[in-house]
Amino acid sequence: MSAENTSANYHHKSLVIGLFGFGVVGEGLYKVLNQTPSLKATIKKVCIKNAGKPRQAPAELFTTARDVLLNDPEINVIVEVIDDSVAAFEIVKTAFKNGKHVVSASKKMIAEHLEELLQLQQETGQSFLYESSACASIPVIRNLEEYYDNDLLHSIRAIVNGSTNYILTKMFEDKLSYRDALIQAQQLGFAESNPKLDVEGYDAVNKWTFLLTHAYGIITNPLELLFTGIQNVNAFDAQVAGEKGRVIRLVAQAKKLGNGKVAAAVLPQFITQDDHLSFVRNEYNGVVIESGFADKQFFYGKGAGSFPTASAVLSDISALRYDYKYEYKKLYHHTPLELTNDFYLRVYLSFDELAEIPKEKFEWIEEWHAREDRKYLVGVIHVRHLQTGNWWRENNTSLILQPDAIIENLELHNLKKKSLQLAGIQFHHQFGGY
Amino acid sequence: MSAENTSANYHHKSLVIGLFGFGVVGEGLYKVLNQTPSLKATIKKVCIKNAGKPRQAPAELFTTARDVLLNDPEINVIVEVIDDSVAAFEIVKTAFKNGKHVVSASKKMIAEHLEELLQLQQETGQSFLYESSACASIPVIRNLEEYYDNDLLHSIRAIVNGSTNYILTKMFEDKLSYRDALIQAQQLGFAESNPKLDVEGYDAVNKWTFLLTHAYGIITNPLELLFTGIQNVNAFDAQVAGEKGRVIRLVAQAKKLGNGKVAAAVLPQFITQDDHLSFVRNEYNGVVIESGFADKQFFYGKGAGSFPTASAVLSDISALRYDYKYEYKKLYHHTPLELTNDFYLRVYLSFDELAEIPKEKFEWIEEWHAREDRKYLVGVIHVRHLQTGNWWRENNTSLILQPDAIIENLELHNLKKKSLQLAGIQFHHQFGGY
Ligand SMILES: NC(=O)c1ccc[n+]([C@@H]2O[C@H](COP(=O)([O-])OP(=O)(O)OC[C@H]3O[C@@H](n4cnc5c(N)ncnc54)[C@H](OP(=O)(O)O)[C@@H]3O)[C@@H](O)[C@H]2O)c1
Ligand SMILES: NC(=O)c1ccc[n+]([C@@H]2O[C@H](COP(=O)([O-])OP(=O)(O)OC[C@H]3O[C@@H](n4cnc5c(N)ncnc54)[C@H](OP(=O)(O)O)[C@@H]3O)[C@@H](O)[C@H]2O)c1
């Protein structure tokens, strides 16, 4: 049996690539492609920013003139892996209009221009694939599109940022300082050029924005989602976690509520040992999906780094050979779901001064502990109090979700009665009223 | 944006299904399809064996005459989920020849007729999808085909049989007897109709046969692979595992060796706590893939049961709308790899009488323990001594792989020196020579 006889073979196109960016991902792709001659995809030209930088590839491959790639009729695929989201969007837009398929890793650009990018795909009919922009080597978009296209997702929880996960792991396991852990992540090539993007949760919420589209048909904006990063997680929190046999992770999550709407957030969370996400260490990512038919699934793999990211880009390129497109099935073929801001969260809050905490915003407080260096409480709060204020990110306050943090309105009342009787009164008592 | 406008929409076919089998999987599919009207796939007719059985579906849907389905020109998809592999192969063959695509869950049939089925796909150009036959709800075939098509797999290790995993979990965690655990698995609908298929490893090795094709391009026969089930795993073994903080799982594995060939086996194995497979409990399945570019991946989900299996069948049906086919890329587009039987395994062996154990077949013995009730040793042995004899499955002997069991010829010599000095001599001493 030879390749020529394969019935599936006939519709393979030969792919001529114009590559934008030759950094961690771009150079990774160049190397990976060189090791996979069977793919029959060639990089014809690479556009970079600084002509002067030394490159590990023939000089004639490079240009700084984007139109050399975008106007080349022979180039049928643009791979866009640059770190400038404004320039990236211009490149992708032009590529579409010039009849080229696009593979991209730029989550920021995709999240910020989601609606326009959907529109452009519909207008031009070009493929736009961006698996590497979600969890790098984990095929989460592909599986949401193809495998869960007809399944009902109850919830999806994920660690989608490799750098923060690396930093948290090093802080917990090797007792590295936050700063040293960040420097390591940068040296290893999986931190964003601008660390703020990772550390303050922007990267994670960007990814979550378009993963919500593939999971639920939701179209939203990163800034509309409740999110923060790990910038306020401190050694005290780590110690509290340790005492309870938990770890802290930056978790992106979404859950379909009883009223059919979806609750979503990207926040640090305490993770118990039996949670699959506790398995996700260092720069790995992980995705836990609970659905109506398939039940519970867990996908785990490297969420950043040169080769893992390039492998996802390669996989997208490979899929273009048979004209693969995302169909955005949950958006176009089903009734898309809506986001809601009407739910409660069970949160842990550590702080220096109780006076800085708006205790009256809590439905109730279940636990409080005052130690010499720092204090913490565990309580239930409506998300609107987090969405409309910055108090929980300021004054050295650290907010971390409890396990199973999302509480629906319906559940609240039963819980309320019990909790007020138990812990609330105790709290009240100890603090002498609030 | 409406469905009509979706550029990707134009090539959708309407699917008219002829369903063979209305048992755990078939009835599950019927229910699941009823809950996904968006798919626009209808079951026109169901063929079963016993006309008299009461069914939870309209009587006019059923027939016992297979040709009613196979000769109906309106039916373009045959879904084959019966538990008779001989009849299944006849059905699938005829379906192909009659120009119908086929979705199947019959791992036994697929493993036993792999070569003919590949041939038939090439000759007829029909799609043949069988994701549900591997790890039910885990899209392992799809990911091996699409996502790792150009990546080099160093190794793949998996728990592919839900029933044995359920039984082992119940034996370990709930201290159930083997028999009670098996009965539970059967009642819950994820044991094969014939328990021998599960318990003695046939089901796992069947799956492993075609997963080796998708992972490495290997075409082999289930009976050529080294395998056993969990029929000999006993309470003593469980106790030894517990003492070392390990669990026992039935693990299917394959590893690319230094010489470019692939070592494969399906055997019980001790699993350490940091191994991802230790996470896989009850009827869940799990797959750990280590590859050149994507690095380490882990997929986890329900490996059996009505809805999880039906969800995979549904996903295959859905993929037929855009004429999806497996391309068997590792087989046709790459240089397929070869299996080898020239490697060593580090094994644990528990037994009643040392006299029954051919000690001379071991390269060396690292550990031995004689307890009142039973004895065990840990040693290194060439696979040929397992492949050519049945002694390790007989006389109440139980063989379990150590973690990291596969040893290449190259590694052996270094290890040998060290081990003989340490443990071998000690063993020799205690037993008074052998
Ligand atoms: N690193 C990862 O693990 C990872 C994982 C997933 C996704 N991503 C995403 O992939 C993209 C690239 O990341 P990276 O880590 O490879 O970044 P990087 O190492 O900083 O490389 C950026 C590359 O983009 C080029 N570039 C910047 N602006 C350009 C412009 N206007 N025109 C042409 N080229 C331009 C740079 O050119 P010079 O070489 O001349 O400076 C450089 O080659 C980002 O969107 C990032 O979010 C990265
Ligand atoms: N159960 C699981 O979790 C699972 C998971 C993955 C794959 N599978 C595979 O899926 C297949 C079906 O499994 P199952 O658990 O659904 O089996 P099952 O519950 O025993 O049902 C078998 C069905 O096949 C029908 N049947 C048997 N021989 C037939 C024939 N010659 N013509 C027409 N119909 C025939 C039976 O008809 P009657 O109803 O008239 O008896 C019955 O409806 C098997 O190959 C199995 O290995 C099962």
mmCIF file with all atom_site columns, C-alpha atoms and ligand atoms in Angstrom, chain B residues 20-26 47-50 53 55 81-84 87 105-107 132 189-190 192-193 304-305 309, ligand 2:
data_model
loop_
_atom_site.group_PDB
_atom_site.id
_atom_site.type_symbol
_atom_site.label_atom_id
_atom_site.label_alt_id
_atom_site.label_comp_id
_atom_site.label_asym_id
_atom_site.label_entity_id
_atom_site.label_seq_id
_atom_site.pdbx_PDB_ins_code
_atom_site.Cartn_x
_atom_site.Cartn_y
_atom_site.Cartn_z
_atom_site.occupancy
_atom_site.B_iso_or_equiv
_atom_site.pdbx_formal_charge
_atom_site.auth_seq_id
_atom_site.auth_comp_id
_atom_site.auth_asym_id
_atom_site.auth_atom_id
_atom_site.pdbx_PDB_model_num
ATOM   1  C CA  . PHE B 1 20  ? -26.981 -2.320  13.858 1.00 0.00 ? 20  PHE B CA  1
ATOM   2  C CA  . GLY B 1 21  ? -27.393 -3.145  17.549 1.00 0.00 ? 21  GLY B CA  1
ATOM   3  C CA  . PHE B 1 22  ? -29.630 -1.658  20.216 1.00 0.00 ? 22  PHE B CA  1
ATOM   4  C CA  . GLY B 1 23  ? -27.794 -2.684  23.379 1.00 0.00 ? 23  GLY B CA  1
ATOM   5  C CA  . VAL B 1 24  ? -25.798 -0.503  25.765 1.00 0.00 ? 24  VAL B CA  1
ATOM   6  C CA  . VAL B 1 25  ? -24.192 1.507   22.972 1.00 0.00 ? 25  VAL B CA  1
ATOM   7  C CA  . GLY B 1 26  ? -26.953 1.374   20.346 1.00 0.00 ? 26  GLY B CA  1
ATOM   8  C CA  . CYS B 1 47  ? -31.304 -4.104  12.982 1.00 0.00 ? 47  CYS B CA  1
ATOM   9  C CA  . ILE B 1 48  ? -31.205 -6.323  16.079 1.00 0.00 ? 48  ILE B CA  1
ATOM   10 C CA  . LYS B 1 49  ? -30.984 -10.031 16.751 1.00 0.00 ? 49  LYS B CA  1
ATOM   11 C CA  . ASN B 1 50  ? -34.023 -10.924 18.842 1.00 0.00 ? 50  ASN B CA  1
ATOM   12 C CA  . LYS B 1 53  ? -37.118 -8.177  23.074 1.00 0.00 ? 53  LYS B CA  1
ATOM   13 C CA  . ARG B 1 55  ? -37.456 -1.874  23.166 1.00 0.00 ? 55  ARG B CA  1
ATOM   14 C CA  . VAL B 1 81  ? -22.542 -1.540  17.428 1.00 0.00 ? 81  VAL B CA  1
ATOM   15 C CA  . ILE B 1 82  ? -23.299 -5.226  17.847 1.00 0.00 ? 82  ILE B CA  1
ATOM   16 C CA  . ASP B 1 83  ? -21.457 -7.686  20.078 1.00 0.00 ? 83  ASP B CA  1
ATOM   17 C CA  . ASP B 1 84  ? -20.793 -10.389 17.494 1.00 0.00 ? 84  ASP B CA  1
ATOM   18 C CA  . ALA B 1 87  ? -21.465 -10.843 11.961 1.00 0.00 ? 87  ALA B CA  1
ATOM   19 C CA  . ALA B 1 105 ? -17.485 0.348   18.006 1.00 0.00 ? 105 ALA B CA  1
ATOM   20 C CA  . SER B 1 106 ? -16.404 -3.254  17.539 1.00 0.00 ? 106 SER B CA  1
ATOM   21 C CA  . LYS B 1 107 ? -12.774 -3.315  18.595 1.00 0.00 ? 107 LYS B CA  1
ATOM   22 C CA  . SER B 1 132 ? -15.644 4.719   20.287 1.00 0.00 ? 132 SER B CA  1
ATOM   23 C CA  . GLY B 1 189 ? -22.981 -1.552  31.511 1.00 0.00 ? 189 GLY B CA  1
ATOM   24 C CA  . PHE B 1 190 ? -19.299 -1.243  30.785 1.00 0.00 ? 190 PHE B CA  1
ATOM   25 C CA  . GLU B 1 192 ? -18.195 -6.780  27.609 1.00 0.00 ? 192 GLU B CA  1
ATOM   26 C CA  . SER B 1 193 ? -20.999 -9.335  27.303 1.00 0.00 ? 193 SER B CA  1
ATOM   27 C CA  . ALA B 1 304 ? -16.936 2.774   28.629 1.00 0.00 ? 304 ALA B CA  1
ATOM   28 C CA  . GLY B 1 305 ? -20.615 3.069   29.372 1.00 0.00 ? 305 GLY B CA  1
ATOM   29 C CA  . THR B 1 309 ? -19.421 5.521   24.166 1.00 0.00 ? 309 THR B CA  1
HETATM 30 N N1  . LIG C 2 .   ? -20.635 -1.132  26.389 1.00 0.00 ? 2   LIG C N1  1
HETATM 31 C C1  . LIG C 2 .   ? -19.591 -0.342  26.267 1.00 0.00 ? 2   LIG C C1  1
HETATM 32 O O1  . LIG C 2 .   ? -19.282 0.438   27.178 1.00 0.00 ? 2   LIG C O1  1
HETATM 33 C C2  . LIG C 2 .   ? -18.775 -0.352  24.993 1.00 0.00 ? 2   LIG C C2  1
HETATM 34 C C3  . LIG C 2 .   ? -17.765 0.597   24.848 1.00 0.00 ? 2   LIG C C3  1
HETATM 35 C C4  . LIG C 2 .   ? -17.038 0.645   23.659 1.00 0.00 ? 2   LIG C C4  1
HETATM 36 C C5  . LIG C 2 .   ? -17.304 -0.285  22.662 1.00 0.00 ? 2   LIG C C5  1
HETATM 37 N N2  . LIG C 2 .   ? -18.279 -1.221  22.838 1.00 0.00 ? 2   LIG C N2  1
HETATM 38 C C6  . LIG C 2 .   ? -18.507 -2.161  21.746 1.00 0.00 ? 2   LIG C C6  1
HETATM 39 O O2  . LIG C 2 .   ? -19.757 -1.867  21.175 1.00 0.00 ? 2   LIG C O2  1
HETATM 40 C C7  . LIG C 2 .   ? -20.369 -3.064  20.682 1.00 0.00 ? 2   LIG C C7  1
HETATM 41 C C8  . LIG C 2 .   ? -21.727 -3.218  21.330 1.00 0.00 ? 2   LIG C C8  1
HETATM 42 O O3  . LIG C 2 .   ? -21.561 -3.294  22.720 1.00 0.00 ? 2   LIG C O3  1
HETATM 43 P P1  . LIG C 2 .   ? -22.798 -3.233  23.707 1.00 0.00 ? 2   LIG C P1  1
HETATM 44 O O4  . LIG C 2 .   ? -22.214 -3.081  25.065 1.00 0.00 ? 2   LIG C O4  1
HETATM 45 O O5  . LIG C 2 .   ? -23.790 -2.231  23.239 1.00 0.00 ? 2   LIG C O5  1
HETATM 46 O O6  . LIG C 2 .   ? -23.395 -4.699  23.538 1.00 0.00 ? 2   LIG C O6  1
HETATM 47 P P2  . LIG C 2 .   ? -24.827 -5.249  24.053 1.00 0.00 ? 2   LIG C P2  1
HETATM 48 O O7  . LIG C 2 .   ? -25.390 -4.339  25.078 1.00 0.00 ? 2   LIG C O7  1
HETATM 49 O O8  . LIG C 2 .   ? -24.629 -6.678  24.390 1.00 0.00 ? 2   LIG C O8  1
HETATM 50 O O9  . LIG C 2 .   ? -25.757 -5.131  22.749 1.00 0.00 ? 2   LIG C O9  1
HETATM 51 C C9  . LIG C 2 .   ? -25.478 -5.851  21.597 1.00 0.00 ? 2   LIG C C9  1
HETATM 52 C C10 . LIG C 2 .   ? -26.517 -5.543  20.555 1.00 0.00 ? 2   LIG C C10 1
HETATM 53 O O10 . LIG C 2 .   ? -26.157 -6.165  19.316 1.00 0.00 ? 2   LIG C O10 1
HETATM 54 C C11 . LIG C 2 .   ? -27.284 -6.845  18.803 1.00 0.00 ? 2   LIG C C11 1
HETATM 55 N N3  . LIG C 2 .   ? -26.830 -7.942  17.938 1.00 0.00 ? 2   LIG C N3  1
HETATM 56 C C12 . LIG C 2 .   ? -26.009 -8.977  18.256 1.00 0.00 ? 2   LIG C C12 1
HETATM 57 N N4  . LIG C 2 .   ? -25.762 -9.735  17.162 1.00 0.00 ? 2   LIG C N4  1
HETATM 58 C C13 . LIG C 2 .   ? -26.441 -9.167  16.129 1.00 0.00 ? 2   LIG C C13 1
HETATM 59 C C14 . LIG C 2 .   ? -26.576 -9.454  14.750 1.00 0.00 ? 2   LIG C C14 1
HETATM 60 N N5  . LIG C 2 .   ? -25.967 -10.515 14.210 1.00 0.00 ? 2   LIG C N5  1
HETATM 61 N N6  . LIG C 2 .   ? -27.343 -8.630  13.992 1.00 0.00 ? 2   LIG C N6  1
HETATM 62 C C15 . LIG C 2 .   ? -27.967 -7.563  14.524 1.00 0.00 ? 2   LIG C C15 1
HETATM 63 N N7  . LIG C 2 .   ? -27.875 -7.224  15.820 1.00 0.00 ? 2   LIG C N7  1
HETATM 64 C C16 . LIG C 2 .   ? -27.107 -8.023  16.621 1.00 0.00 ? 2   LIG C C16 1
HETATM 65 C C17 . LIG C 2 .   ? -28.068 -7.303  19.996 1.00 0.00 ? 2   LIG C C17 1
HETATM 66 O O11 . LIG C 2 .   ? -29.395 -7.541  19.611 1.00 0.00 ? 2   LIG C O11 1
HETATM 67 P P3  . LIG C 2 .   ? -30.540 -7.898  20.688 1.00 0.00 ? 2   LIG C P3  1
HETATM 68 O O12 . LIG C 2 .   ? -30.832 -6.562  21.363 1.00 0.00 ? 2   LIG C O12 1
HETATM 69 O O13 . LIG C 2 .   ? -31.655 -8.350  19.867 1.00 0.00 ? 2   LIG C O13 1
HETATM 70 O O14 . LIG C 2 .   ? -29.934 -8.897  21.617 1.00 0.00 ? 2   LIG C O14 1
HETATM 71 C C18 . LIG C 2 .   ? -27.915 -6.071  20.905 1.00 0.00 ? 2   LIG C C18 1
HETATM 72 O O15 . LIG C 2 .   ? -28.882 -5.090  20.602 1.00 0.00 ? 2   LIG C O15 1
HETATM 73 C C19 . LIG C 2 .   ? -19.407 -4.198  21.016 1.00 0.00 ? 2   LIG C C19 1
HETATM 74 O O16 . LIG C 2 .   ? -18.592 -4.419  19.910 1.00 0.00 ? 2   LIG C O16 1
HETATM 75 C C20 . LIG C 2 .   ? -18.582 -3.627  22.133 1.00 0.00 ? 2   LIG C C20 1
HETATM 76 O O17 . LIG C 2 .   ? -17.283 -4.174  22.171 1.00 0.00 ? 2   LIG C O17 1
HETATM 77 C C21 . LIG C 2 .   ? -19.022 -1.267  23.977 1.00 0.00 ? 2   LIG C C21 1
#
